[in-house]
Coordinates of C-alpha atoms in Angstrom, one line a residue:
X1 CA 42.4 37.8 71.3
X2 CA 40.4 36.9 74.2
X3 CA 36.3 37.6 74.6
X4 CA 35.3 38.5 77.3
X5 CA 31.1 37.8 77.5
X6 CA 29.9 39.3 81.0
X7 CA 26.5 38.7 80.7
X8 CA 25.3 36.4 83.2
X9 CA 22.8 34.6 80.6
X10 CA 24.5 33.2 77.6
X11 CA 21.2 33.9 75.4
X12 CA 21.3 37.3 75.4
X13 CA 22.0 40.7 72.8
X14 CA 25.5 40.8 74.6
X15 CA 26.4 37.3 73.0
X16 CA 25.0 37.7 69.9
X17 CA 27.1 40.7 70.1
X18 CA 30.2 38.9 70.7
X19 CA 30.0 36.2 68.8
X20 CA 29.7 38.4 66.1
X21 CA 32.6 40.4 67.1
X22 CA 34.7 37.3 67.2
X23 CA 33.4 35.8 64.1
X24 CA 35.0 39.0 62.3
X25 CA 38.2 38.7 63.9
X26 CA 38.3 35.3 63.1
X27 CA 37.9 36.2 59.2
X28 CA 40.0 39.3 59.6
X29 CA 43.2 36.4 60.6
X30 CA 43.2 36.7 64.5
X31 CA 43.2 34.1 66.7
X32 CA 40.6 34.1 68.8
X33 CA 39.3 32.7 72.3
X34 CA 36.2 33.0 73.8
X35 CA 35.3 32.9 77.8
X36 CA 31.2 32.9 78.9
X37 CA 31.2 33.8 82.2
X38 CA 27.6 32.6 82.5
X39 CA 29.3 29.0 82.5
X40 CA 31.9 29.2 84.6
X41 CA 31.9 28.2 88.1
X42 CA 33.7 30.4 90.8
X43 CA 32.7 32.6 93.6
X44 CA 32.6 36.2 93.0
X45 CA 32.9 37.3 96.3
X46 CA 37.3 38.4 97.7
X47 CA 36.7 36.2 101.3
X48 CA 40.8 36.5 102.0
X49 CA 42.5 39.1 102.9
X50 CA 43.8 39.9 99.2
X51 CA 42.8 38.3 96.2
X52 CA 46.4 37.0 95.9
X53 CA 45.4 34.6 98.9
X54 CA 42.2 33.0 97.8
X55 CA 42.8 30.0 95.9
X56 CA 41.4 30.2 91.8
X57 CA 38.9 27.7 90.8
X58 CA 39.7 25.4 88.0
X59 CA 37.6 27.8 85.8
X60 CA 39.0 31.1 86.8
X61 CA 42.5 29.3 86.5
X62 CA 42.1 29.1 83.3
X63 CA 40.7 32.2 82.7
X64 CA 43.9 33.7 84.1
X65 CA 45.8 31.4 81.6
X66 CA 43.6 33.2 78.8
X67 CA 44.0 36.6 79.9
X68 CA 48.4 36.2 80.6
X69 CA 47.9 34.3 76.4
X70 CA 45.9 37.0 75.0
X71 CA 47.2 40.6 73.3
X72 CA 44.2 41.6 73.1
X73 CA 41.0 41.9 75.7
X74 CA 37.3 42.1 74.5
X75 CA 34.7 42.9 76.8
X76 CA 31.1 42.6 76.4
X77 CA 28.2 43.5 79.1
X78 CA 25.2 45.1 79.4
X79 CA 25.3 48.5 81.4
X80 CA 23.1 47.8 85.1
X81 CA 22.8 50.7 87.2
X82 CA 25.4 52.4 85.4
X83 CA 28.1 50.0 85.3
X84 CA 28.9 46.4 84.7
X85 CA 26.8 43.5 85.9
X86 CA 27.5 41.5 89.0
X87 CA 28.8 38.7 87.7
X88 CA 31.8 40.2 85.9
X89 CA 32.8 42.6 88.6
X90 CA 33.1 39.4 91.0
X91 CA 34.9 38.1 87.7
X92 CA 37.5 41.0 87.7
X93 CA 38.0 41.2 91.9
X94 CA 39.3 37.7 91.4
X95 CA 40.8 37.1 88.5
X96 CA 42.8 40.8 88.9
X97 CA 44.8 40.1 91.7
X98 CA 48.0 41.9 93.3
X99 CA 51.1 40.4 91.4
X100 CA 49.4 38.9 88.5
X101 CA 47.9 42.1 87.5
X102 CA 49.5 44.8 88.8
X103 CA 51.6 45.2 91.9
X104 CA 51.9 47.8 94.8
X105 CA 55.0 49.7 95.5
X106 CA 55.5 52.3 98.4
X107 CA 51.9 52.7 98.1
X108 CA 51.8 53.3 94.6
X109 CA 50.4 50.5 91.8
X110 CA 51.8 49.6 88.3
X111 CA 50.3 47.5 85.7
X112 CA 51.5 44.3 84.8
X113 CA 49.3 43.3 82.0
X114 CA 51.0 45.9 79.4
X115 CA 50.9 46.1 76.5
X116 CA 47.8 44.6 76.3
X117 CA 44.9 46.6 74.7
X118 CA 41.3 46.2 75.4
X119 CA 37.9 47.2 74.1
X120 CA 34.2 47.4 75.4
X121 CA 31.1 46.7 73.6
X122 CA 28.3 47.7 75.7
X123 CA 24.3 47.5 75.6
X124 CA 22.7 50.2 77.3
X125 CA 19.0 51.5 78.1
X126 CA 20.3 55.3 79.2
X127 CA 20.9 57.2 76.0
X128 CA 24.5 57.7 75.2
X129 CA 24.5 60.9 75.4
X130 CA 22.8 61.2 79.0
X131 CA 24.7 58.4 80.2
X132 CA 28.1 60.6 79.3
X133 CA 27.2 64.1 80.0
X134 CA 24.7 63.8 82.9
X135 CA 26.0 60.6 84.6
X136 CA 29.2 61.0 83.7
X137 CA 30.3 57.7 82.3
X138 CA 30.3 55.8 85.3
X139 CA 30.9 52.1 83.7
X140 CA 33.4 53.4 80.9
X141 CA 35.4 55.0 83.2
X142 CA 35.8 52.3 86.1
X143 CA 36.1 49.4 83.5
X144 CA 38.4 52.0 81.2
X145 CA 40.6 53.7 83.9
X146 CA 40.7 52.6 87.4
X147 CA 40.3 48.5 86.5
X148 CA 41.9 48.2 83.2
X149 CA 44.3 51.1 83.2
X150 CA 45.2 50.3 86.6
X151 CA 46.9 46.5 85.3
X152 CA 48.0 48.1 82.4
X153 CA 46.4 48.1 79.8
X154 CA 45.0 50.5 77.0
X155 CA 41.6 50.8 76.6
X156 CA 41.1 52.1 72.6
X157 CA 37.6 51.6 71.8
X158 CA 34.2 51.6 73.5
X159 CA 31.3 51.0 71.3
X160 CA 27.9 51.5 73.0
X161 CA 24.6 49.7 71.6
X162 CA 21.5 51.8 73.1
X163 CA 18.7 51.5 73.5
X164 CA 18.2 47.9 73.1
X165 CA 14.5 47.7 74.9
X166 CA 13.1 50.1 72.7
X167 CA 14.5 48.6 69.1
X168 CA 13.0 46.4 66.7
X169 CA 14.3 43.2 65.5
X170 CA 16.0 44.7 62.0
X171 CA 18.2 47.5 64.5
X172 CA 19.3 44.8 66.6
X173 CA 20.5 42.8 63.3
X174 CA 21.9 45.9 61.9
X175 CA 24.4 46.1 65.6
X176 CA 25.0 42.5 65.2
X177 CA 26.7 43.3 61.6
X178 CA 28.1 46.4 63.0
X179 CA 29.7 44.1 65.9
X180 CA 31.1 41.8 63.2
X181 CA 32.5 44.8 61.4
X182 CA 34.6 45.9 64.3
X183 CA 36.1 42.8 64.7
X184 CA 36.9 43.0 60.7
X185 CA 38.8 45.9 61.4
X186 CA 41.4 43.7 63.0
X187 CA 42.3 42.4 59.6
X188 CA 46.3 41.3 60.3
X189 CA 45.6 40.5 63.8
X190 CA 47.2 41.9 67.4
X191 CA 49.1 39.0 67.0
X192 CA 51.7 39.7 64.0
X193 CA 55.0 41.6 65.1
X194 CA 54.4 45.1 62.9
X195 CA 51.1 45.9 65.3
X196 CA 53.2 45.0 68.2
X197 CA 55.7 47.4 67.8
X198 CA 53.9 50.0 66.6
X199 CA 51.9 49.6 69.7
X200 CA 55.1 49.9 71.6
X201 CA 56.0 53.0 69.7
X202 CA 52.7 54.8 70.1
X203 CA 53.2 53.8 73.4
X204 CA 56.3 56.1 73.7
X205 CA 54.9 58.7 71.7
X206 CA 52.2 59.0 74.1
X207 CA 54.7 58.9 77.0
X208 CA 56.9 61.5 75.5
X209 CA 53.8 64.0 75.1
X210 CA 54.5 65.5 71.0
X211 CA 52.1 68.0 71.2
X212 CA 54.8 70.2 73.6
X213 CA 57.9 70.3 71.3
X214 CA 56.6 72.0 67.8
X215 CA 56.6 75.6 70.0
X216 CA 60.2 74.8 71.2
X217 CA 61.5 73.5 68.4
X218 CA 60.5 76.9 66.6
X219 CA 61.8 78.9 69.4
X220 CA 64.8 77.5 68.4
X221 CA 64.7 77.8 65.3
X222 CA 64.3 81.9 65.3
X223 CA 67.5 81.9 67.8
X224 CA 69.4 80.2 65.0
X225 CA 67.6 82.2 62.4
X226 CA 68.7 85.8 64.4
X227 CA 72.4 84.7 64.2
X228 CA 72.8 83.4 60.5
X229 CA 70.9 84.7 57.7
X230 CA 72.1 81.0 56.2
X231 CA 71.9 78.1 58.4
X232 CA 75.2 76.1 59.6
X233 CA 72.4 73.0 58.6
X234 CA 74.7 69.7 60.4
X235 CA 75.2 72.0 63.5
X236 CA 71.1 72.9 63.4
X237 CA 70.4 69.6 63.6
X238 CA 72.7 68.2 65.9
X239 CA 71.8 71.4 68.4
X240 CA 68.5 70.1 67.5
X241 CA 68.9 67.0 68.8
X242 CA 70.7 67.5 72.3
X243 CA 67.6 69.8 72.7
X244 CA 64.3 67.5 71.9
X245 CA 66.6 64.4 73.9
X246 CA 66.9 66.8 77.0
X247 CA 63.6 67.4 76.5
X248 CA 62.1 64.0 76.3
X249 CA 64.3 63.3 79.0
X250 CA 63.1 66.0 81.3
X251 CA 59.1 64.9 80.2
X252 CA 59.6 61.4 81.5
X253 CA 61.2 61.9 84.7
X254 CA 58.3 64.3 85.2
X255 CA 56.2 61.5 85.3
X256 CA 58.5 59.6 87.5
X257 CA 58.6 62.3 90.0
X258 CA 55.1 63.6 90.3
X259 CA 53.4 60.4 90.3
X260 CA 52.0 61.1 93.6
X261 CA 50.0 63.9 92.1
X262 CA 49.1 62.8 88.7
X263 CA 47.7 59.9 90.7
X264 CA 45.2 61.8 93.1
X265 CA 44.6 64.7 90.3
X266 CA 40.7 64.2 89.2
X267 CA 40.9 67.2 86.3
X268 CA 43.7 65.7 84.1
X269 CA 43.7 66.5 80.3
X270 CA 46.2 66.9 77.4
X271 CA 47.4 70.4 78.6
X272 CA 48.0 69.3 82.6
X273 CA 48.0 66.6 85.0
X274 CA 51.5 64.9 83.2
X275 CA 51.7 62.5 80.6
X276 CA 50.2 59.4 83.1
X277 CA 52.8 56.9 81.4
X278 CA 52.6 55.1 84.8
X279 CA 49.0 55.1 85.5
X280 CA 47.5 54.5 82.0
X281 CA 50.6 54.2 79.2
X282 CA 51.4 50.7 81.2
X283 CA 55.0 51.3 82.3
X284 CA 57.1 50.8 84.9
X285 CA 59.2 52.9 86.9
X286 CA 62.6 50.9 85.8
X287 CA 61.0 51.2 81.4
X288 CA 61.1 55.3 82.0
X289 CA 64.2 55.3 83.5
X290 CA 65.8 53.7 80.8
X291 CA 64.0 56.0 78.4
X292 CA 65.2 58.5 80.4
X293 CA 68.9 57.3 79.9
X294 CA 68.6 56.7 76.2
X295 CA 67.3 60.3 75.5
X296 CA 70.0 61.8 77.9
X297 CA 72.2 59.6 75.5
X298 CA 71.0 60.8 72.4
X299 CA 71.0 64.4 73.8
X300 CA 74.9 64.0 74.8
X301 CA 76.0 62.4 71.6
X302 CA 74.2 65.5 69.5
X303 CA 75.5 68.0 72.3
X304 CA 79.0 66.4 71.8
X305 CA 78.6 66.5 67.6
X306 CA 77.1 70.6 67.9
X307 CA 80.9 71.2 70.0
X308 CA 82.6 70.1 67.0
X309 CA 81.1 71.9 64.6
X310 CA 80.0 75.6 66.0
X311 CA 82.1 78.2 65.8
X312 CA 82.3 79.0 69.7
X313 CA 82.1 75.8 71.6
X314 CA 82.6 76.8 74.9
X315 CA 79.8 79.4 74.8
X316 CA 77.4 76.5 73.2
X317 CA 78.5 73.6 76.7
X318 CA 77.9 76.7 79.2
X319 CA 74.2 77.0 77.2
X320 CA 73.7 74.0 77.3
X321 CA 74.7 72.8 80.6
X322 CA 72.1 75.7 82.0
X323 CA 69.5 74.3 80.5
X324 CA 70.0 70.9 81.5
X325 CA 70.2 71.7 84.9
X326 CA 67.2 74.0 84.4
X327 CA 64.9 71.8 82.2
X328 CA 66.1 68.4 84.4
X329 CA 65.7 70.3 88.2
X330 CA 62.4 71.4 87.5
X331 CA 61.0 67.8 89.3
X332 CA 64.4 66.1 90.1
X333 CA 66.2 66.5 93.4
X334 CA 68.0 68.1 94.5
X335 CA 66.6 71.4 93.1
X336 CA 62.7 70.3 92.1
X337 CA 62.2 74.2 91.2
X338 CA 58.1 72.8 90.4
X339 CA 57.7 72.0 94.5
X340 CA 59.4 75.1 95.2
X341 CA 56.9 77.5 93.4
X342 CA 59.8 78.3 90.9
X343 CA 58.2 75.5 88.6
X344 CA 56.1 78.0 86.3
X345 CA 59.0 80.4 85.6
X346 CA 61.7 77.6 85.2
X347 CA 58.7 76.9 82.4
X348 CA 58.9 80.0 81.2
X349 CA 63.0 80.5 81.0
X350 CA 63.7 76.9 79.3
X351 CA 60.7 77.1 76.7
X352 CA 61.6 80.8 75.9
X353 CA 65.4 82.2 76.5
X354 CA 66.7 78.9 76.7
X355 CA 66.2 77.1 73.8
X356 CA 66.5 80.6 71.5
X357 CA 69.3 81.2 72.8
X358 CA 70.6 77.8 72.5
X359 CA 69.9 77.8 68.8
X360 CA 71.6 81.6 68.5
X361 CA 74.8 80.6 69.7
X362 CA 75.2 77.1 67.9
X363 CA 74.9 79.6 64.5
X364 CA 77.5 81.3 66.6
X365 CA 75.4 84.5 67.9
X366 CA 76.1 86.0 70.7
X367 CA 74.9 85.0 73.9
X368 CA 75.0 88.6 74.6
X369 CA 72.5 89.8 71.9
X370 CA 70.1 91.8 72.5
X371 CA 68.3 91.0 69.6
X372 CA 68.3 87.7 70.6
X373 CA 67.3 88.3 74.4
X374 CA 64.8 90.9 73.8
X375 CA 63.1 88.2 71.4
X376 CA 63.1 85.3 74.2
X377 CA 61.7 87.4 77.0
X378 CA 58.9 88.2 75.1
X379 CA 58.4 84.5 74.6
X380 CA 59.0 83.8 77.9
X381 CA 56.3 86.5 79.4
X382 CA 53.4 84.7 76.9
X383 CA 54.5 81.2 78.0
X384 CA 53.2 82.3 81.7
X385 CA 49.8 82.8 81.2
X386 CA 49.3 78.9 79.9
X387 CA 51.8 77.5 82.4
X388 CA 49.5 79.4 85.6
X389 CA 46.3 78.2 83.8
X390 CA 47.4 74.5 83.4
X391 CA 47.7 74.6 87.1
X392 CA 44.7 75.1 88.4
X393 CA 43.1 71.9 88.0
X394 CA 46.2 70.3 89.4
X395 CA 46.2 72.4 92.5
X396 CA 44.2 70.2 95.1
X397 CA 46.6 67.1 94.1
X398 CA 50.0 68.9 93.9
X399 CA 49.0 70.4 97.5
X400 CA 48.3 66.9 98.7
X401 CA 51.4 65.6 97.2
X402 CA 53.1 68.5 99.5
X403 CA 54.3 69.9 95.5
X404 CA 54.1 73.7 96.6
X405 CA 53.5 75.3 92.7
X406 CA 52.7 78.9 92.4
X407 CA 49.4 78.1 92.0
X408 CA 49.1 75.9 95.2
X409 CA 50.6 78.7 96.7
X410 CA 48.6 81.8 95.2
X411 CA 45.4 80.0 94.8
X412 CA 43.1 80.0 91.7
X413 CA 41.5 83.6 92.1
X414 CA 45.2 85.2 92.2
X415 CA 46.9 82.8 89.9
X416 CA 44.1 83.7 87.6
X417 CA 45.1 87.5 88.0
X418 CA 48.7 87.0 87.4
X419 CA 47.6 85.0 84.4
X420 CA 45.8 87.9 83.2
X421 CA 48.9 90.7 84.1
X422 CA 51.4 88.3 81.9
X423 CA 49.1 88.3 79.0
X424 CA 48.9 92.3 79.3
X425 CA 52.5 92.7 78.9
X426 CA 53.3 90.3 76.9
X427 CA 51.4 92.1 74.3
X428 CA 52.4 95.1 74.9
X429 CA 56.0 93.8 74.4
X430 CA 54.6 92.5 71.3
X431 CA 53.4 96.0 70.3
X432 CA 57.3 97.1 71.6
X433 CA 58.5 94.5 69.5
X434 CA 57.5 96.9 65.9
X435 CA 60.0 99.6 67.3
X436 CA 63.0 96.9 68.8
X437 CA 66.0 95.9 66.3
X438 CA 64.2 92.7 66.0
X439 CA 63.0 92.1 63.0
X440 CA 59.3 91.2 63.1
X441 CA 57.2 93.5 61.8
X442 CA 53.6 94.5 62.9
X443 CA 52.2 91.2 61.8
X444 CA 52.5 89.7 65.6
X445 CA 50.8 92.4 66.9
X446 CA 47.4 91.9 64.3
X447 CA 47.5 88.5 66.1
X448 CA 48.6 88.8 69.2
X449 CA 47.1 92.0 70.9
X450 CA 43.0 90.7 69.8
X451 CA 43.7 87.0 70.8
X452 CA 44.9 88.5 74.6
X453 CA 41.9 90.8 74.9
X454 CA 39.6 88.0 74.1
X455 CA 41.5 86.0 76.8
X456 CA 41.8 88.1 79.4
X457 CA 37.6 88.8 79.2
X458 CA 37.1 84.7 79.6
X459 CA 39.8 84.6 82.2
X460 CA 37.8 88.0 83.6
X461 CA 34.5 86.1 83.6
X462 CA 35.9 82.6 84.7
X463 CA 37.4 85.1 87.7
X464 CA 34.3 86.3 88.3
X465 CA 32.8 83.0 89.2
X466 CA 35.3 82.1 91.7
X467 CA 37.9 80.9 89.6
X468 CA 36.8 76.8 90.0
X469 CA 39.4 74.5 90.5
X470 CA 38.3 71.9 87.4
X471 CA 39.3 71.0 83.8
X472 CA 39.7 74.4 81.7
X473 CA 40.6 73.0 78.5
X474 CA 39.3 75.6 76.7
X475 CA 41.5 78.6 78.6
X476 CA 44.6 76.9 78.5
X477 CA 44.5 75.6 74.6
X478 CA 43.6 79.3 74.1
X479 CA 46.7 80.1 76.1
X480 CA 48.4 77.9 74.4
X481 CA 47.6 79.2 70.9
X482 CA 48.8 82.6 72.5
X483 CA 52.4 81.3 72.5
X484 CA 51.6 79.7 68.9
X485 CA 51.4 83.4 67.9
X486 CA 54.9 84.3 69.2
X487 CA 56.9 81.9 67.0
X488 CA 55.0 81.1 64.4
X489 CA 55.0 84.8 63.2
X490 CA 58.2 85.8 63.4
X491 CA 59.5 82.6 62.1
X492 CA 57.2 83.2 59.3
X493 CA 58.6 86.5 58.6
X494 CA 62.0 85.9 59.3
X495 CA 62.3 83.3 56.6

């Protein structure tokens, strides 16, 4: 591990702070290093034409020796005018330089310091709470995102100390424990070979985006379910598995192809604005495309093991070829159905129809069922409302990335009223669904028809405002827990 002090006195609340920190560590069985950059001697200023060209000091030399040594970064500064001080931004232009840190590739940058994580302890005068919801968090989110997460690395913990000119002597003891505790917390160290690789698998799971498969994996489920009162449990599982590998497959080379857009998009969150594995999770192109390879891998060896054992083979390849080609075209070329405004209802077809239907006829259902088919649709019409909605704040940077989504297309105002038309008849299919040979009962409709009204009178208000291109977290988890509804019910009642 590798401190980081970036206050330009050494006496100072942000040593004492640090010190602390590393004293913990040290006791917690990490092996610790510490840099002051109050004494080193270099010039802050970039005078060549790159960093890459300027020639490091003997001290910043060193410090790059440090940095390429450590697993783990620790930063501590005082908060100036928002932000860091002078002295360790002029550290970070230098010692951050093109091919050390990160490199540039057809215009677009990758980290090179992964998997390296980092954390900030920070001393500010601005209350926390102004300083994140009036200013914005201009120093966590340059140090956190566009310096750190540029190179690579994963920022997992800012701890703020405010505010430290209007404290007494006993709180500014009690933050010098609490520092020391923090760096307790280590105990084990970055260093030992477990916390490696479960960095590199939560890595992965963060890349692969988990909180997108329960919802398919039920739909699947209830296609199975419709076909076979008892389960064909090896074929389930195989089926299972050529599905969530085409899946993970089709998530990653997401990221691969809209890179362009996920990089300029300013309203990113869980629900939109992909999975940023190459501008914050730390990898390279060549890492995803080998992840991409292993889960088409794992998807062909459980598509070739679901051939052997369901009853109508043929019907299961044609099924699952579709929705290869469906789930894998929606960025790659040559159909890249999301920059073709078909994105949204490829969304809609491989989420809903396909993957019910996949798990119907691997029980050996009919892929002409209209139990099965009526079932999916439904699906498929309340999976549009979240998919339109999780475009909106993405539509300024898939239109500058020339990505022509039906929202780019429509705009907010009438993506917002087709949003609002889907959620209408999807619950009146849900109603439908009490009368249809399907057998879910009225239960869906208890849930579903008050949880659409309610939407559709915040999508009528946020409509009424102009429809804002920004972060609508709240619509789209709401949208979201729409689908929830639509296979978490049925499944319920059908087992």
């Amino acid at each position: 591990m590798l401190v980081v002090v970036g206050h330009p006195r050494r006496e100072s609340l942000t040593t004492a702070l640090a010190e602390a920190f590393a004293e913990g560590a040290r006791e917690a069985g990490c092996d610790v290093k510490t840099l002051y950059l109050s004494e080193l001697a270099f010039d802050p200023d970039v005078i060549a034409d790159s960093p890459a060209a300027q020639t490091l000091e003997p001290d910043l030399a060193e410090a790059r020796g440090l940095i390429a040594w450590a697993e783990h970064l620790v930063f501590a500064f005082p908060n100036w005018w928002g932000t860091m001080p002078a002295r360790l931004k002029g550290f970070l232009d230098r010692i951050l330089y093109p091919g050390f840190a990160f490199r540039e590739e057809d215009g677009h940058y990758y980290g090179l310091l992964a998997p390296r994580t980092a954390e900030l302890l920070i001393t500010m005068d601005v209350p926390p709470l102004v300083y994140r919801w009036i200013q914005g968090a201009p120093g966590h989110r340059a140090m956190a995102r566009a310096t750190l997460g540029l190179c690579g690395i994963r920022t997992v913990r800012i701890t703020t100390f405010a505010p430290p000119s209007h404290t007494d002597a006993a709180t500014r003891e009690g933050w010098v424990t609490q520092a020391r505790g923090l760096g307790l917390r280590l105990r084990g160290g970055p260093r030992r070979p477990i916390r490696r690789r479960l960095h590199e698998a939560g890595r992965w799971l963060l890349a692969v985006r988990p909180q997108f498969y329960p919802m398919s994996v039920l739909a699947y489920t209830l296609g199975a379910l419709l076909a076979a009162g008892t389960l064909d449990l090896l074929a389930f599982v195989f089926g299972l598995v050529a599905m969530v590998g085409l899946k993970v497959a089709t998530v990653l080379t997401n990221d691969l192809q809209d890179f362009e857009s996920d990089a300029q998009n300013r309203f990113f969150s869980p629900f939109n604005g992909g999975g940023r594995s190459l501008l914050e999770g730390g990898f390279s192109p060549s890492e995803l495309w080998r992840g991409v390879w292993v889960a088409l891998g794992v998807s062909a060896l459980g598509a070739v093991a679901t051939l052997v054992m369901a009853p109508s083979p043929v019907t299961v390849l044609i099924v699952l070829a579709v929705l290869a080609v469906l789930a894998l075209g929606y960025t790659l070329p040559p159909l890249k159905l999301s920059h073709r405004g078909l994105g949204e209802l490829d969304v809609a077809v491989t989420h809903g129809p396909g993957v019910l239907l996949l798990g119907h006829v691997v029980q050996g259902g009919s892929p002409f069922s209209g139990q099965a088919w009526f079932l999916a649709l439904v699906i498929a019409l309340a999976v549009l409302p979240a998919i339109l909605l999780a475009g909106i704040p993405d539509r300024t940077a898939d239109r500058d990335a020339r990505k022509q989504t039906l929202v780019v297309q429509l705009g907010t105002v009438r993506s917002v009223d087709l949003a609002i038309g889907f959620l209408a008849l999807s619950a009146l299919a849900a109603l439908a669904l009490v009368q249809s040979p399907v057998p879910v009962g009225l239960a869906l409709s208890l849930f579903a028809l008050p949880h659409a009204a309610g939407l559709i009178w915040l999508l009528l208000r946020y409509r009424g405002v102009g429809a804002p291109e920004k972060r609508i977290d709240l619509l789209v988890g709401l949208a979201l827990l729409y689908v929830a509804w639509f296979v978490i019910v049925p499944f319920v009642e059908m087992v």
